[in-house]
């Protein structure tokens, strides 16, 4: 794996500093959020991905979770949750601040962030819809291959009732976020916060950036692309413009995958 930005999982496990386990070719939004936060703060993070020298199921066996990202910092307990990864980054570099200092703004920021990244937030709920689409062989467009859909469905509690709630939740969050952009360029106050990074990267689930900016493996790009007219109707022009602007102004392009 030499010659590119990614090392093996075995290598990053044995090294020091800031490291993160990722998936090659898959812009998992929780991983992309961490990449974006580290980038904005100028933190150097070494990426690791499954390679031939790694044992099978390395992430699950080593860190208790098969998912990505897993963020390692020195000898600290590995972090997999979006909020703890953000708080680590803020501790390692407070420039620029991505968590507002004022308590009300901070609570607002974490509330919106949870609506995007948390359990039954936008990303979680939209993933349930992608799983439903995959398992029902629906006609709205391409989705995950059955093996992946089954794995994700089992892991993230897929059932049809839950998927109906997920659809309402996706719409609610899109409307909430759209309304927040009515008065400005950022979701909280007049400066960049973590919420802006979260939306930019999670928006790829519905409207992935072009191939030249986001070189995802083709079936993932297809699975991520939203064909559902009702959902697309809630994705405002302001939300799309925000995604593009945050990538252009703050994040690494093309996205390292
Ligand atoms: N643990 C993260 C979420 C990470 C996450 O959901 N990762 C998914 C992205 S689809 C994943 O890697 N799933 C595959 C698996 O767990 O095997 C958090 O709670 O903030």
mmCIF file of N, CA, C and O in Angstrom, residues 129-167:
data_model
loop_
_atom_site.group_PDB
_atom_site.id
_atom_site.type_symbol
_atom_site.label_atom_id
_atom_site.label_comp_id
_atom_site.label_asym_id
_atom_site.label_seq_id
_atom_site.Cartn_x
_atom_site.Cartn_y
_atom_site.Cartn_z
ATOM 1 N N UNK A 129 -33.195 3.904 4.307
ATOM 2 C CA UNK A 129 -33.922 3.936 3.023
ATOM 3 C C UNK A 129 -33.125 3.246 1.921
ATOM 4 O O UNK A 129 -33.688 2.559 1.066
ATOM 5 N N UNK A 130 -31.803 3.426 1.950
ATOM 6 C CA UNK A 130 -30.970 2.742 0.954
ATOM 7 C C UNK A 130 -31.036 1.231 1.148
ATOM 8 O O UNK A 130 -31.075 0.455 0.185
ATOM 9 N N UNK A 131 -31.078 0.809 2.407
ATOM 10 C CA UNK A 131 -31.168 -0.636 2.691
ATOM 11 C C UNK A 131 -32.518 -1.158 2.194
ATOM 12 O O UNK A 131 -32.597 -2.205 1.541
ATOM 13 N N UNK A 132 -33.575 -0.410 2.472
ATOM 14 C CA UNK A 132 -34.906 -0.827 2.020
ATOM 15 C C UNK A 132 -34.952 -0.962 0.500
ATOM 16 O O UNK A 132 -35.455 -1.944 -0.049
ATOM 17 N N UNK A 133 -34.412 0.029 -0.159
ATOM 18 C CA UNK A 133 -34.377 0.026 -1.621
ATOM 19 C C UNK A 133 -33.631 -1.209 -2.130
ATOM 20 O O UNK A 133 -34.057 -1.876 -3.075
ATOM 21 N N UNK A 134 -32.519 -1.518 -1.464
ATOM 22 C CA UNK A 134 -31.703 -2.659 -1.889
ATOM 23 C C UNK A 134 -32.426 -3.974 -1.661
ATOM 24 O O UNK A 134 -32.406 -4.865 -2.510
ATOM 25 N N UNK A 135 -33.075 -4.100 -0.492
ATOM 26 C CA UNK A 135 -33.698 -5.377 -0.151
ATOM 27 C C UNK A 135 -34.992 -5.598 -0.923
ATOM 28 O O UNK A 135 -35.386 -6.735 -1.179
ATOM 29 N N UNK A 136 -35.654 -4.507 -1.328
ATOM 30 C CA UNK A 136 -36.941 -4.671 -2.011
ATOM 31 C C UNK A 136 -36.786 -4.625 -3.530
ATOM 32 O O UNK A 136 -37.777 -4.663 -4.246
ATOM 33 N N UNK A 137 -35.544 -4.494 -3.994
ATOM 34 C CA UNK A 137 -35.304 -4.401 -5.439
ATOM 35 C C UNK A 137 -36.235 -3.356 -6.047
ATOM 36 O O UNK A 137 -36.888 -3.582 -7.049
ATOM 37 N N UNK A 138 -36.319 -2.237 -5.385
ATOM 38 C CA UNK A 138 -37.247 -1.189 -5.802
ATOM 39 C C UNK A 138 -36.891 -0.582 -7.144
ATOM 40 O O UNK A 138 -35.864 -0.913 -7.741
ATOM 41 N N UNK A 139 -37.735 0.295 -7.571
ATOM 42 C CA UNK A 139 -37.537 0.862 -8.909
ATOM 43 C C UNK A 139 -37.031 2.294 -8.865
ATOM 44 O O UNK A 139 -36.951 2.969 -9.868
ATOM 45 N N UNK A 140 -36.698 2.770 -7.666
ATOM 46 C CA UNK A 140 -36.263 4.159 -7.554
ATOM 47 C C UNK A 140 -34.828 4.339 -8.035
ATOM 48 O O UNK A 140 -34.354 5.439 -8.207
ATOM 49 N N UNK A 141 -34.088 3.240 -8.207
ATOM 50 C CA UNK A 141 -32.718 3.378 -8.691
ATOM 51 C C UNK A 141 -31.806 2.353 -8.070
ATOM 52 O O UNK A 141 -32.232 1.559 -7.237
ATOM 53 N N UNK A 142 -30.522 2.361 -8.450
ATOM 54 C CA UNK A 142 -29.579 1.372 -7.954
ATOM 55 C C UNK A 142 -29.358 1.517 -6.456
ATOM 56 O O UNK A 142 -29.545 2.587 -5.897
ATOM 57 N N UNK A 143 -28.948 0.427 -5.832
ATOM 58 C CA UNK A 143 -28.709 0.470 -4.393
ATOM 59 C C UNK A 143 -27.578 -0.502 -4.052
ATOM 60 O O UNK A 143 -26.801 -0.884 -4.915
ATOM 61 N N UNK A 144 -27.489 -0.902 -2.777
ATOM 62 C CA UNK A 144 -26.398 -1.782 -2.363
ATOM 63 C C UNK A 144 -26.625 -3.210 -2.867
ATOM 64 O O UNK A 144 -27.758 -3.681 -2.902
ATOM 65 N N UNK A 145 -25.528 -3.937 -3.172
ATOM 66 C CA UNK A 145 -25.664 -5.370 -3.447
ATOM 67 C C UNK A 145 -26.237 -6.073 -2.210
ATOM 68 O O UNK A 145 -26.035 -5.602 -1.086
ATOM 69 N N UNK A 146 -26.948 -7.227 -2.410
ATOM 70 C CA UNK A 146 -27.657 -7.878 -1.301
ATOM 71 C C UNK A 146 -26.801 -8.170 -0.074
ATOM 72 O O UNK A 146 -27.251 -7.973 1.050
ATOM 73 N N UNK A 147 -25.553 -8.608 -0.288
ATOM 74 C CA UNK A 147 -24.707 -8.979 0.861
ATOM 75 C C UNK A 147 -24.463 -7.762 1.764
ATOM 76 O O UNK A 147 -24.535 -7.855 2.997
ATOM 77 N N UNK A 148 -24.197 -6.637 1.138
ATOM 78 C CA UNK A 148 -23.938 -5.417 1.916
ATOM 79 C C UNK A 148 -25.236 -4.949 2.569
ATOM 80 O O UNK A 148 -25.267 -4.567 3.746
ATOM 81 N N UNK A 149 -26.333 -4.999 1.803
ATOM 82 C CA UNK A 149 -27.621 -4.562 2.362
ATOM 83 C C UNK A 149 -27.999 -5.411 3.570
ATOM 84 O O UNK A 149 -28.488 -4.896 4.584
ATOM 85 N N UNK A 150 -27.765 -6.714 3.488
ATOM 86 C CA UNK A 150 -28.097 -7.593 4.620
ATOM 87 C C UNK A 150 -27.243 -7.278 5.845
ATOM 88 O O UNK A 150 -27.740 -7.212 6.967
ATOM 89 N N UNK A 151 -25.962 -7.070 5.599
ATOM 90 C CA UNK A 151 -25.052 -6.745 6.712
ATOM 91 C C UNK A 151 -25.488 -5.438 7.382
ATOM 92 O O UNK A 151 -25.627 -5.362 8.610
ATOM 93 N N UNK A 152 -25.737 -4.413 6.567
ATOM 94 C CA UNK A 152 -26.113 -3.109 7.133
ATOM 95 C C UNK A 152 -27.491 -3.181 7.786
ATOM 96 O O UNK A 152 -27.724 -2.590 8.840
ATOM 97 N N UNK A 153 -28.403 -3.925 7.152
ATOM 98 C CA UNK A 153 -29.758 -4.030 7.691
ATOM 99 C C UNK A 153 -29.769 -4.687 9.063
ATOM 100 O O UNK A 153 -30.475 -4.250 9.980
ATOM 101 N N UNK A 154 -28.962 -5.727 9.225
ATOM 102 C CA UNK A 154 -28.876 -6.403 10.519
ATOM 103 C C UNK A 154 -28.233 -5.483 11.546
ATOM 104 O O UNK A 154 -28.700 -5.352 12.679
ATOM 105 N N UNK A 155 -27.171 -4.813 11.119
ATOM 106 C CA UNK A 155 -26.422 -3.993 12.073
ATOM 107 C C UNK A 155 -27.210 -2.760 12.519
ATOM 108 O O UNK A 155 -27.104 -2.331 13.661
ATOM 109 N N UNK A 156 -27.980 -2.168 11.596
ATOM 110 C CA UNK A 156 -28.619 -0.887 11.902
ATOM 111 C C UNK A 156 -30.133 -1.003 12.085
ATOM 112 O O UNK A 156 -30.856 -0.015 11.945
ATOM 113 N N UNK A 157 -30.604 -2.205 12.436
ATOM 114 C CA UNK A 157 -31.987 -2.365 12.874
ATOM 115 C C UNK A 157 -33.020 -2.091 11.809
ATOM 116 O O UNK A 157 -34.054 -1.474 12.085
ATOM 117 N N UNK A 158 -32.763 -2.576 10.581
ATOM 118 C CA UNK A 158 -33.740 -2.318 9.526
ATOM 119 C C UNK A 158 -35.024 -3.109 9.745
ATOM 120 O O UNK A 158 -34.994 -4.303 10.011
ATOM 121 N N UNK A 159 -36.159 -2.456 9.651
ATOM 122 C CA UNK A 159 -37.451 -3.128 9.461
ATOM 123 C C UNK A 159 -38.363 -2.123 8.765
ATOM 124 O O UNK A 159 -38.100 -0.913 8.787
ATOM 125 N N UNK A 160 -39.437 -2.609 8.097
ATOM 126 C CA UNK A 160 -40.242 -1.716 7.256
ATOM 127 C C UNK A 160 -40.870 -0.553 8.024
ATOM 128 O O UNK A 160 -40.943 0.564 7.495
ATOM 129 N N UNK A 161 -41.288 -0.778 9.273
ATOM 130 C CA UNK A 161 -41.905 0.313 10.038
ATOM 131 C C UNK A 161 -40.869 1.408 10.300
ATOM 132 O O UNK A 161 -41.114 2.607 10.120
ATOM 133 N N UNK A 162 -39.726 0.957 10.691
ATOM 134 C CA UNK A 162 -38.626 1.872 10.963
ATOM 135 C C UNK A 162 -38.262 2.657 9.696
ATOM 136 O O UNK A 162 -37.949 3.845 9.748
ATOM 137 N N UNK A 163 -38.286 1.990 8.560
ATOM 138 C CA UNK A 163 -37.940 2.654 7.300
ATOM 139 C C UNK A 163 -38.954 3.742 6.968
ATOM 140 O O UNK A 163 -38.592 4.788 6.427
ATOM 141 N N UNK A 164 -40.222 3.521 7.305
ATOM 142 C CA UNK A 164 -41.219 4.589 7.060
ATOM 143 C C UNK A 164 -40.915 5.810 7.921
ATOM 144 O O UNK A 164 -40.990 6.944 7.471
ATOM 145 N N UNK A 165 -40.553 5.542 9.185
ATOM 146 C CA UNK A 165 -40.169 6.664 10.058
ATOM 147 C C UNK A 165 -38.919 7.358 9.518
ATOM 148 O O UNK A 165 -38.770 8.578 9.613
ATOM 149 N N UNK A 166 -38.024 6.558 8.966
ATOM 150 C CA UNK A 166 -36.770 7.121 8.456
ATOM 151 C C UNK A 166 -37.046 8.093 7.310
ATOM 152 O O UNK A 166 -36.400 9.133 7.189
ATOM 153 N N UNK A 167 -38.027 7.760 6.492
ATOM 154 C CA UNK A 167 -38.358 8.643 5.367
ATOM 155 C C UNK A 167 -38.831 10.005 5.880
ATOM 156 O O UNK A 167 -38.392 11.054 5.416
#
